[in-house]
Short mmCIF file of C-alpha atoms in Angstrom, two decimals:
data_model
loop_
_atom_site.label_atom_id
_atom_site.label_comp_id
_atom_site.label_asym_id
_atom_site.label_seq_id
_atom_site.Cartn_x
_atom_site.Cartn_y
_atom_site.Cartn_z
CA UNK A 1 -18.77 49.11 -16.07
CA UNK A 2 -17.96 48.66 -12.53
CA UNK A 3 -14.06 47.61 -11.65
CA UNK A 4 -13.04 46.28 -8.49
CA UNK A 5 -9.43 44.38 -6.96
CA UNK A 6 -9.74 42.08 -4.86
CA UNK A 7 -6.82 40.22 -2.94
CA UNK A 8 -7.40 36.78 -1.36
CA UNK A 9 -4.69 35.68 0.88
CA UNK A 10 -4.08 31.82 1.33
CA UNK A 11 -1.35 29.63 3.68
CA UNK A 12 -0.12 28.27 0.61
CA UNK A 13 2.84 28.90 -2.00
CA UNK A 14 1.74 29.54 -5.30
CA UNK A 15 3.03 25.93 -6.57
CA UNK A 16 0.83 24.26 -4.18
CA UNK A 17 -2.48 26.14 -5.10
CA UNK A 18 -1.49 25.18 -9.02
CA UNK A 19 -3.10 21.89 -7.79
CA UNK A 20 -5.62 22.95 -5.43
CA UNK A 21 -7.05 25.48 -7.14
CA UNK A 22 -7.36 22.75 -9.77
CA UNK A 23 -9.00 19.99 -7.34
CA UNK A 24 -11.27 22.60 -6.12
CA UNK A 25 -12.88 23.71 -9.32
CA UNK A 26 -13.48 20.10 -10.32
CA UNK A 27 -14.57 19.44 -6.96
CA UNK A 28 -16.45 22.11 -6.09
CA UNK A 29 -18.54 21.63 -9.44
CA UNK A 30 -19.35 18.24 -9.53
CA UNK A 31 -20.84 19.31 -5.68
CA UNK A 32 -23.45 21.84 -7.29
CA UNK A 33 -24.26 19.56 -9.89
CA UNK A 34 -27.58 18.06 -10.02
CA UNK A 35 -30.37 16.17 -12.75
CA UNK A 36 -30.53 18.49 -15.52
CA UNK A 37 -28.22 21.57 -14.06
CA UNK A 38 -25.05 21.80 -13.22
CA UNK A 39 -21.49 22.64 -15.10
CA UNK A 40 -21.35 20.77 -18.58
CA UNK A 41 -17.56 20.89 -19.45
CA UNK A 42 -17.41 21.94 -23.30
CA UNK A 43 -13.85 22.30 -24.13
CA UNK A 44 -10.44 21.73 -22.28
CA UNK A 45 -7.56 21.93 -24.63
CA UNK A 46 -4.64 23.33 -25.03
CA UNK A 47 -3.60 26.96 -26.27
CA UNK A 48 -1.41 29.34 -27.40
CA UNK A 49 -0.90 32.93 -26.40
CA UNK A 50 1.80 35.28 -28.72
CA UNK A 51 1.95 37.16 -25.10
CA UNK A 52 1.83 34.50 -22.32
CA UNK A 53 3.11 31.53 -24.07
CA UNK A 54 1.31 27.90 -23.58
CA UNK A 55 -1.59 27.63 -21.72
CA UNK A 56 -5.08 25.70 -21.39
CA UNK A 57 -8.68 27.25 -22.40
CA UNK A 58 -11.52 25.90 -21.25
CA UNK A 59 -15.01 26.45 -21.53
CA UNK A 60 -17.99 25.57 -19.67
CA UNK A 61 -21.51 26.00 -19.29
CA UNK A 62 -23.48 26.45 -16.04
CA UNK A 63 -26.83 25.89 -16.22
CA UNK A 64 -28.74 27.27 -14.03
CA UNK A 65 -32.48 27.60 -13.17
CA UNK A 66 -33.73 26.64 -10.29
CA UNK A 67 -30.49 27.60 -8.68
CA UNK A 68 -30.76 31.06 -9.56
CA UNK A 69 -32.23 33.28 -6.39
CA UNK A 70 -36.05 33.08 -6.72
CA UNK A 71 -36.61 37.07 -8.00
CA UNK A 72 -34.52 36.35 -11.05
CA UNK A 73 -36.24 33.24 -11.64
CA UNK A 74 -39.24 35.08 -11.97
CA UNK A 75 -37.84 37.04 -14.79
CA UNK A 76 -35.77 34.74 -16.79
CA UNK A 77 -36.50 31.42 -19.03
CA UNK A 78 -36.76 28.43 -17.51
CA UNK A 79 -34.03 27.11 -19.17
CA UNK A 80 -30.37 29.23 -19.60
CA UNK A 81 -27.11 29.12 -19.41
CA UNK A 82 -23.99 30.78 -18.46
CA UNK A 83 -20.98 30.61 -20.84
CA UNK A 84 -17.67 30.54 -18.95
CA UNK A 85 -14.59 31.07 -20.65
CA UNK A 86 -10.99 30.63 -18.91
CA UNK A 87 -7.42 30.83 -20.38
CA UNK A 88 -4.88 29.63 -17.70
CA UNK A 89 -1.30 30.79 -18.45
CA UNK A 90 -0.62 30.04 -14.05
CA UNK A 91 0.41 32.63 -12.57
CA UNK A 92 -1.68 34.52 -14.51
CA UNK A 93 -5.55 33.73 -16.01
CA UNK A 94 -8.27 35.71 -17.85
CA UNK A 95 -12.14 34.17 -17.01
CA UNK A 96 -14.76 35.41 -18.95
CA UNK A 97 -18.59 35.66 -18.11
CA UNK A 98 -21.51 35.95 -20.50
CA UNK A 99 -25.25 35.33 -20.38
CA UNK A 100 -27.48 33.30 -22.59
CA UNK A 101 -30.34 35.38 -21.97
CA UNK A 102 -28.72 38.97 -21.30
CA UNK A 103 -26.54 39.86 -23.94
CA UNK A 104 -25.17 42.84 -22.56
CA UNK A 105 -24.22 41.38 -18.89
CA UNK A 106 -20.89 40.06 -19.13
CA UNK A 107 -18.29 39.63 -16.14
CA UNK A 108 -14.37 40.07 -17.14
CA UNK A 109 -11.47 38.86 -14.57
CA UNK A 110 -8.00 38.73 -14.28
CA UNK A 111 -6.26 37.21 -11.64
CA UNK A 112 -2.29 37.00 -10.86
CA UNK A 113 -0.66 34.77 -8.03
CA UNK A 114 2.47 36.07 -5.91
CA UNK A 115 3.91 34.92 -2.86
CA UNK A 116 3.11 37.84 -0.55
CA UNK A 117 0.63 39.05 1.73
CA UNK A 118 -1.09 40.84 -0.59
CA UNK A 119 1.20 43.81 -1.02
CA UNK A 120 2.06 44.03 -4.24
CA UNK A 121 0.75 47.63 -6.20
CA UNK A 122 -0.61 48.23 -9.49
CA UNK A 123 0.01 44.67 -10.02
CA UNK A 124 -1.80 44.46 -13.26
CA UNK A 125 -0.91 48.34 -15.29
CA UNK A 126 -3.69 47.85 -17.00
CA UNK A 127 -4.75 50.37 -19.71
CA UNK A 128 -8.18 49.48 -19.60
CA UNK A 129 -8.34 50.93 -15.74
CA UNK A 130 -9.70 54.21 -15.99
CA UNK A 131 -8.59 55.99 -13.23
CA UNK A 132 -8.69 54.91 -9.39
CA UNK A 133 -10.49 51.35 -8.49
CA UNK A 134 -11.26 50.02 -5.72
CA UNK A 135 -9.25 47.66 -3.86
CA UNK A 136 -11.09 45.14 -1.19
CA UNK A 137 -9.02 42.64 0.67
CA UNK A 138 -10.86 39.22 1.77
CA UNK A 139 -10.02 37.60 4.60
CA UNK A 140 -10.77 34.02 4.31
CA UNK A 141 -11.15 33.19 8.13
CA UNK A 142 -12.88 36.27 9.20
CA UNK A 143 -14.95 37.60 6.86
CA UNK A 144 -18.21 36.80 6.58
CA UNK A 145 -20.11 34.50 4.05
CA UNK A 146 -24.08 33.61 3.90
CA UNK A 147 -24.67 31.60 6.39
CA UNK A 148 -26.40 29.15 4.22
CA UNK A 149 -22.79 28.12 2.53
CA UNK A 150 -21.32 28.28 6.06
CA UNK A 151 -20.09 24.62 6.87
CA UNK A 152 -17.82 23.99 10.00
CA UNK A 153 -15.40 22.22 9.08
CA UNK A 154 -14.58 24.59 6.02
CA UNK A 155 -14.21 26.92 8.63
CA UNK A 156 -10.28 28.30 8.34
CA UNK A 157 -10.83 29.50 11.98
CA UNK A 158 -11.36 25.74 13.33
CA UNK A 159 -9.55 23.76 10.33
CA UNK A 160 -6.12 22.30 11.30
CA UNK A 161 -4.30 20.23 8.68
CA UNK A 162 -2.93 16.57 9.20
CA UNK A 163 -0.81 16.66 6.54
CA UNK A 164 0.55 20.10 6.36
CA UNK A 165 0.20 21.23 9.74
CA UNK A 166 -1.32 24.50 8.86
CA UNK A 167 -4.29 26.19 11.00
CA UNK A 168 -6.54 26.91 12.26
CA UNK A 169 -6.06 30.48 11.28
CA UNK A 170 -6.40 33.04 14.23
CA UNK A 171 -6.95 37.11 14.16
CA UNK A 172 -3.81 38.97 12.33
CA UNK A 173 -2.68 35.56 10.75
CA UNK A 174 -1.51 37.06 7.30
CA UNK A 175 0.78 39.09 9.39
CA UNK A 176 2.70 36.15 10.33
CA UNK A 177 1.82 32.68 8.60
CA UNK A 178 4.48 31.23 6.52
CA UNK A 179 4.00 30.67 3.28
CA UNK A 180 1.65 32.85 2.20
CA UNK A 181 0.59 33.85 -1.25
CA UNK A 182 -2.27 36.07 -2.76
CA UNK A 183 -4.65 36.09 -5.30
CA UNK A 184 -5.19 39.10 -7.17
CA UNK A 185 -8.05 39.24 -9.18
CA UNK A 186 -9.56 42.43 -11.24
CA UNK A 187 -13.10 42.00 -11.84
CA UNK A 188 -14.94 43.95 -14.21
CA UNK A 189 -18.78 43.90 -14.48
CA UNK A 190 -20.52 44.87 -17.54
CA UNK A 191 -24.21 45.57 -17.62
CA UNK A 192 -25.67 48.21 -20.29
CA UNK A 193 -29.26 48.65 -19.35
CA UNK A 194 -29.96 52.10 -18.61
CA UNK A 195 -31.75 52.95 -15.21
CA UNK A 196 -30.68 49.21 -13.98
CA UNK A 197 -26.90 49.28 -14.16
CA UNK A 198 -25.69 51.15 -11.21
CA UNK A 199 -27.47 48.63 -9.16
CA UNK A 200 -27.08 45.60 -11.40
CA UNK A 201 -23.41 45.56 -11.40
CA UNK A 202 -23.10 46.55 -7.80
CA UNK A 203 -25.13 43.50 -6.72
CA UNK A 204 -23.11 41.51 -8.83
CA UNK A 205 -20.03 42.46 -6.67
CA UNK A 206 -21.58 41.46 -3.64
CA UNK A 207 -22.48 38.08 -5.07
CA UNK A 208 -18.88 37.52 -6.96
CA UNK A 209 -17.24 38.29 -3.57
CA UNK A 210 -19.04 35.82 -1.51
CA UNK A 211 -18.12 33.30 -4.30
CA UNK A 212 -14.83 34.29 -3.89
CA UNK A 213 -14.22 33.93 -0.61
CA UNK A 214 -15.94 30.42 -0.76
CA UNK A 215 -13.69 29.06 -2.99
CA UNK A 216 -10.50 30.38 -1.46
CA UNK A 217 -12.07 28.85 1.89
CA UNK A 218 -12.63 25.52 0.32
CA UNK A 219 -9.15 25.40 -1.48
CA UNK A 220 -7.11 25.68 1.99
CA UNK A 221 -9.48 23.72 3.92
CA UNK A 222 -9.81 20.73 1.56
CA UNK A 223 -6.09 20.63 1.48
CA UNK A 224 -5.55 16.78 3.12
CA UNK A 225 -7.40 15.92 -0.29
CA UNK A 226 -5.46 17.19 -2.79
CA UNK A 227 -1.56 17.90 -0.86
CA UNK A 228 0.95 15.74 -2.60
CA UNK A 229 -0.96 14.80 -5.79
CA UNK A 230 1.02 15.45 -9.09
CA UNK A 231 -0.10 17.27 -11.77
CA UNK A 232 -0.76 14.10 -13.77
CA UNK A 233 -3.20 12.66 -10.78
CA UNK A 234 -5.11 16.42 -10.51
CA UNK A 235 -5.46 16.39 -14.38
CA UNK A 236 -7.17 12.28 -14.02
CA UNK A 237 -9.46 13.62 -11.13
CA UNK A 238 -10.30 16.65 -13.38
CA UNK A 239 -11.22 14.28 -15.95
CA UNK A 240 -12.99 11.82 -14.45
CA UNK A 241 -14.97 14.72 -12.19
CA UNK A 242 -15.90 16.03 -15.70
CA UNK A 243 -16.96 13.08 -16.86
CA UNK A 244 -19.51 12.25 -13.82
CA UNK A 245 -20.72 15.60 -13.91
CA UNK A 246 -21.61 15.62 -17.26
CA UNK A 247 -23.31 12.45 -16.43
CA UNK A 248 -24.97 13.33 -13.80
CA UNK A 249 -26.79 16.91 -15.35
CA UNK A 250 -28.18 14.24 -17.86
CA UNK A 251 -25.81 15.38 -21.20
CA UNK A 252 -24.42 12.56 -23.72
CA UNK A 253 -20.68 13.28 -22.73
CA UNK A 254 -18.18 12.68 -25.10
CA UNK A 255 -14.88 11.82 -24.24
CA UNK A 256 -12.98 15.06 -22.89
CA UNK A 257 -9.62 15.03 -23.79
CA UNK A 258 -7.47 17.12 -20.73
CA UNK A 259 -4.15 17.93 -22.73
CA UNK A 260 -1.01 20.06 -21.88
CA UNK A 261 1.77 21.67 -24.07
CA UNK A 262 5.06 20.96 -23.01
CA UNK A 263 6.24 23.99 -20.79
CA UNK A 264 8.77 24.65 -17.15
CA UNK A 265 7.31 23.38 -14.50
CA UNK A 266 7.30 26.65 -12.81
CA UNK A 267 4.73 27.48 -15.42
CA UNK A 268 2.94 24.71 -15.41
CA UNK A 269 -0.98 25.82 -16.69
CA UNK A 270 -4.02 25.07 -15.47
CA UNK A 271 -7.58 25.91 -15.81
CA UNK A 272 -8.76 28.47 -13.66
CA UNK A 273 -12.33 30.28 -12.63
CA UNK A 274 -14.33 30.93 -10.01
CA UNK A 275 -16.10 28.66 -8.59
CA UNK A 276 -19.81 27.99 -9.27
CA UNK A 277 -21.04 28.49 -6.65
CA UNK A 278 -25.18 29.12 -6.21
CA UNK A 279 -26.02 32.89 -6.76
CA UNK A 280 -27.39 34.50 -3.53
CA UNK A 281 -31.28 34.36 -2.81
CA UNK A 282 -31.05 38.10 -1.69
CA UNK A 283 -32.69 40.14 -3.61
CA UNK A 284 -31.26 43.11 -4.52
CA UNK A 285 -33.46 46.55 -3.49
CA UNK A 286 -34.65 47.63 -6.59
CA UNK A 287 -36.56 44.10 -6.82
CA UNK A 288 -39.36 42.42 -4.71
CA UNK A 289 -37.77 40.08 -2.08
CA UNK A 290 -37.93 36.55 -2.61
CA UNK A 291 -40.79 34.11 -2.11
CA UNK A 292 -39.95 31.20 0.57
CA UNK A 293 -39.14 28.21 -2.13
CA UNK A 294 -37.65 25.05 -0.70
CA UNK A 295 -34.55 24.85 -1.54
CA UNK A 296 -32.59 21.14 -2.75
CA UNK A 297 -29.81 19.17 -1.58
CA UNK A 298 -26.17 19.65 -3.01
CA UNK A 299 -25.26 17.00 -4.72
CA UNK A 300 -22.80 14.53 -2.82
CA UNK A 301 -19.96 15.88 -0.74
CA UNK A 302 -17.07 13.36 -2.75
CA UNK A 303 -16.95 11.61 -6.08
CA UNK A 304 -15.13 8.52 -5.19
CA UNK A 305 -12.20 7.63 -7.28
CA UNK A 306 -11.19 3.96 -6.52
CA UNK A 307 -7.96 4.29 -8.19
CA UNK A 308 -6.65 7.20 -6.66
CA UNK A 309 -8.22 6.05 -3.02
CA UNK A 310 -6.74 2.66 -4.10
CA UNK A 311 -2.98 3.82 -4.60
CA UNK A 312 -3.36 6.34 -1.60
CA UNK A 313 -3.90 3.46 0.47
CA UNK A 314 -1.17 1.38 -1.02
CA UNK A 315 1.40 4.23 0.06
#
C-alpha cells in the first residue's frame, strides 16, 4: 500500500467550500456523463457515526469504458464499474474506491478542512500510518495539469471573480490571500498483485493528483455559480443534477431522496469525493503506449435549472 498527503490550498473559508465543493461534484459529474457511462447516483441518505456524529453516505457508480485510457481498455471488460463510497461528517470525510473487475485495487481517503495555508502537522494521528509519508502540496494556479483538461477560463492564474472579488491568483499567493483554507487529504492506494504493485499504485498517484488539482481548480473558479446559494438550493441542484445524469447514462432512475439530520450549522454535512474526472491516457511504463483513438465530446458545459436561473434573475 502506497500512502501519500496531499494539501490543496483554496481562496475560500471552509463554510463557503461546504457548498462549492457540493456544486462541483454534482456539476462536474453530470459534465463527464454521457449515453451509457457516466456517474449513476445509488444512494444519498443520511447517517450516523458513534465517532463523528450525523453525517450523509453516499454511493455511486462510475462507469467507465471507453473513458478509461486506451492500454487499460485493452485489458479490461467492456463493461465495469467503479464503486464509490463517501461518508461526509464536513470538516472531515472518508471516500472509498473499489473495482468491479480488480478485487484487490481499492483507493482509501481521508480528507480534513482548516482555515490555514496548509500548515497544520500530523493533522490526521492516524494509527494506520506506518511510519513517515509523504507530504505533496498542490498548487492550484501553478501546477501543472494535462493539457487536455486545461481550459482557460478555469485557469486560477487568469480567473477574477465578479461576485467575490477574488483572483486571479499570482506567484506566492497562499502567502498572502485572505481567506484561505486547505484541504488535507490522505490517500491510500491498495493494489496486491505481486510484480505489478510498485508501479500500479504509483501510477495511480499520478492520476489521483491530477484529479485533484482539477477539482480544486474548478471549485474556486466556478465560484460566480454557486456563491450565495443556501444549503437548501445546493442540495435541489444536487438532486436535480442526479436526476439528469442518471437520465442521461440511459438508467431507469428512481426518485433520489437527498436528506439531512438535524445538526449546527457549523457542521453542516455534505457529500464529498473526488471528482470523476477521466483517467489519464498515459500509459504507465511497464505497459505498451496507447493507440491514437478519437476521443468524444464532454457532455454539456451547464445543466440548466429554470428555477434557480428563474429566482436568480428575480433578485
Amino acid at each position: 500500500m502506497l500512502v501519500k498527503e496531499y494539501r490543496i490550498c483554496m481562496p475560500l473559508t471552509t463554510e463557503e467550500y461546504r457548498v462549492g465543493q457540493l456544486y462541483t461534484i454534482s456539476k462536474h459529474s453530470h459534465q463527464e456523463s454521457e449515453k451509457g457511462e457516466g456517474v449513476e447516483v445509488v444512494r444519498n441518505e443520511p447517517h450516523e457515526d458513534p465517532v463523528h456524529g450525523p453525517g450523509q453516505f453516499t454511493e455511486k457508480r462510475v462507469h467507465l469504458s471507453s473513458k478509461l485510457p486506451s492500454w487499460a481498455r485493452a485489458v479490461t471488460p467492456r463493461i465495469f464499474y467503479i464503486t464509490e463510497k463517501a461518508w461526509n461528517y464536513y470538516p472531515y470525510t472518508i471516500t472509498e474506491y473499489t473495482c468491479s473487475f480488480l478485487p484487490k485495487f481499492s483507493i482509501y481517503i481521508e480528507t480534513k478542512y482548516e482555515d490555514n495555508c496548509g500548515d497544520s502537522e500530523n493533522i490526521f494521528r492516524s494509527d494506520k500510518i506506518l511510519g513517515d509519508h509523504e507530504v505533496s502540496f498542490l498548487d492550484i494556479a501553478f501546477d501543472e495539469i494535462p493539457e487536455r483538461y486545461y481550459r482557460s477560463l478555469e485557469d486560477p492564474r487568469f480567473f477574477s471573480s465578479a461576485k467575490t472579488g477574488r483572483g486571479p491568483l499570482r506567484e506566492g499567493w497562499r502567502q498572502h490571500t485572505k481567506p484561505i483554507m486547505c484541504s488535507y487529504k490522505l490517500v491510500s492506494v491498495k493494489f496486491e498483485v505481486w510484480g505489478l504493485q510498485t508501479r500500479v499504485e504509483q501510477f495511480v498517484h499520478k492520476v489521483i493528483r491530477d484529479i485533484l488539482l482539477i477539482g480544486h481548480r474548478q471549485a474556486f473558479t466556478w465560484v460566480d455559480e454557486w456563491c450565495g446559494m443556501t444549503m437548501e438550493e445546493v442540495r435541489r441542484y444536487e438532486r436535480e443534477t442526479q436526476e439528469a445524469t442518471n437520465e442521461i447514462i440511459g438508467l431507469v432512475a428512481p426518485t433520489i431522496s437527498v436528506s439531512e439530520v438535524g445538526q449546527p450549522t457549523a457542521t453542516h454535512s455534505a457529500p464529498a469525493s473526488a471528482p470523476s474526472t477521466p483517467l489519464s491516457d498515459e500509459a504507465p511504463d511497464f505497459l505498451a503506449p496507447p493507440k491514437a483513438r478519437p476521443r468524444k465530446k464532454s457532455a454539456p458545459e451547464t445543466l440548466t435549472l429554470p428555477a434557480l436561473r428563474e429566482r436568480a434573475s428575480a433578485e
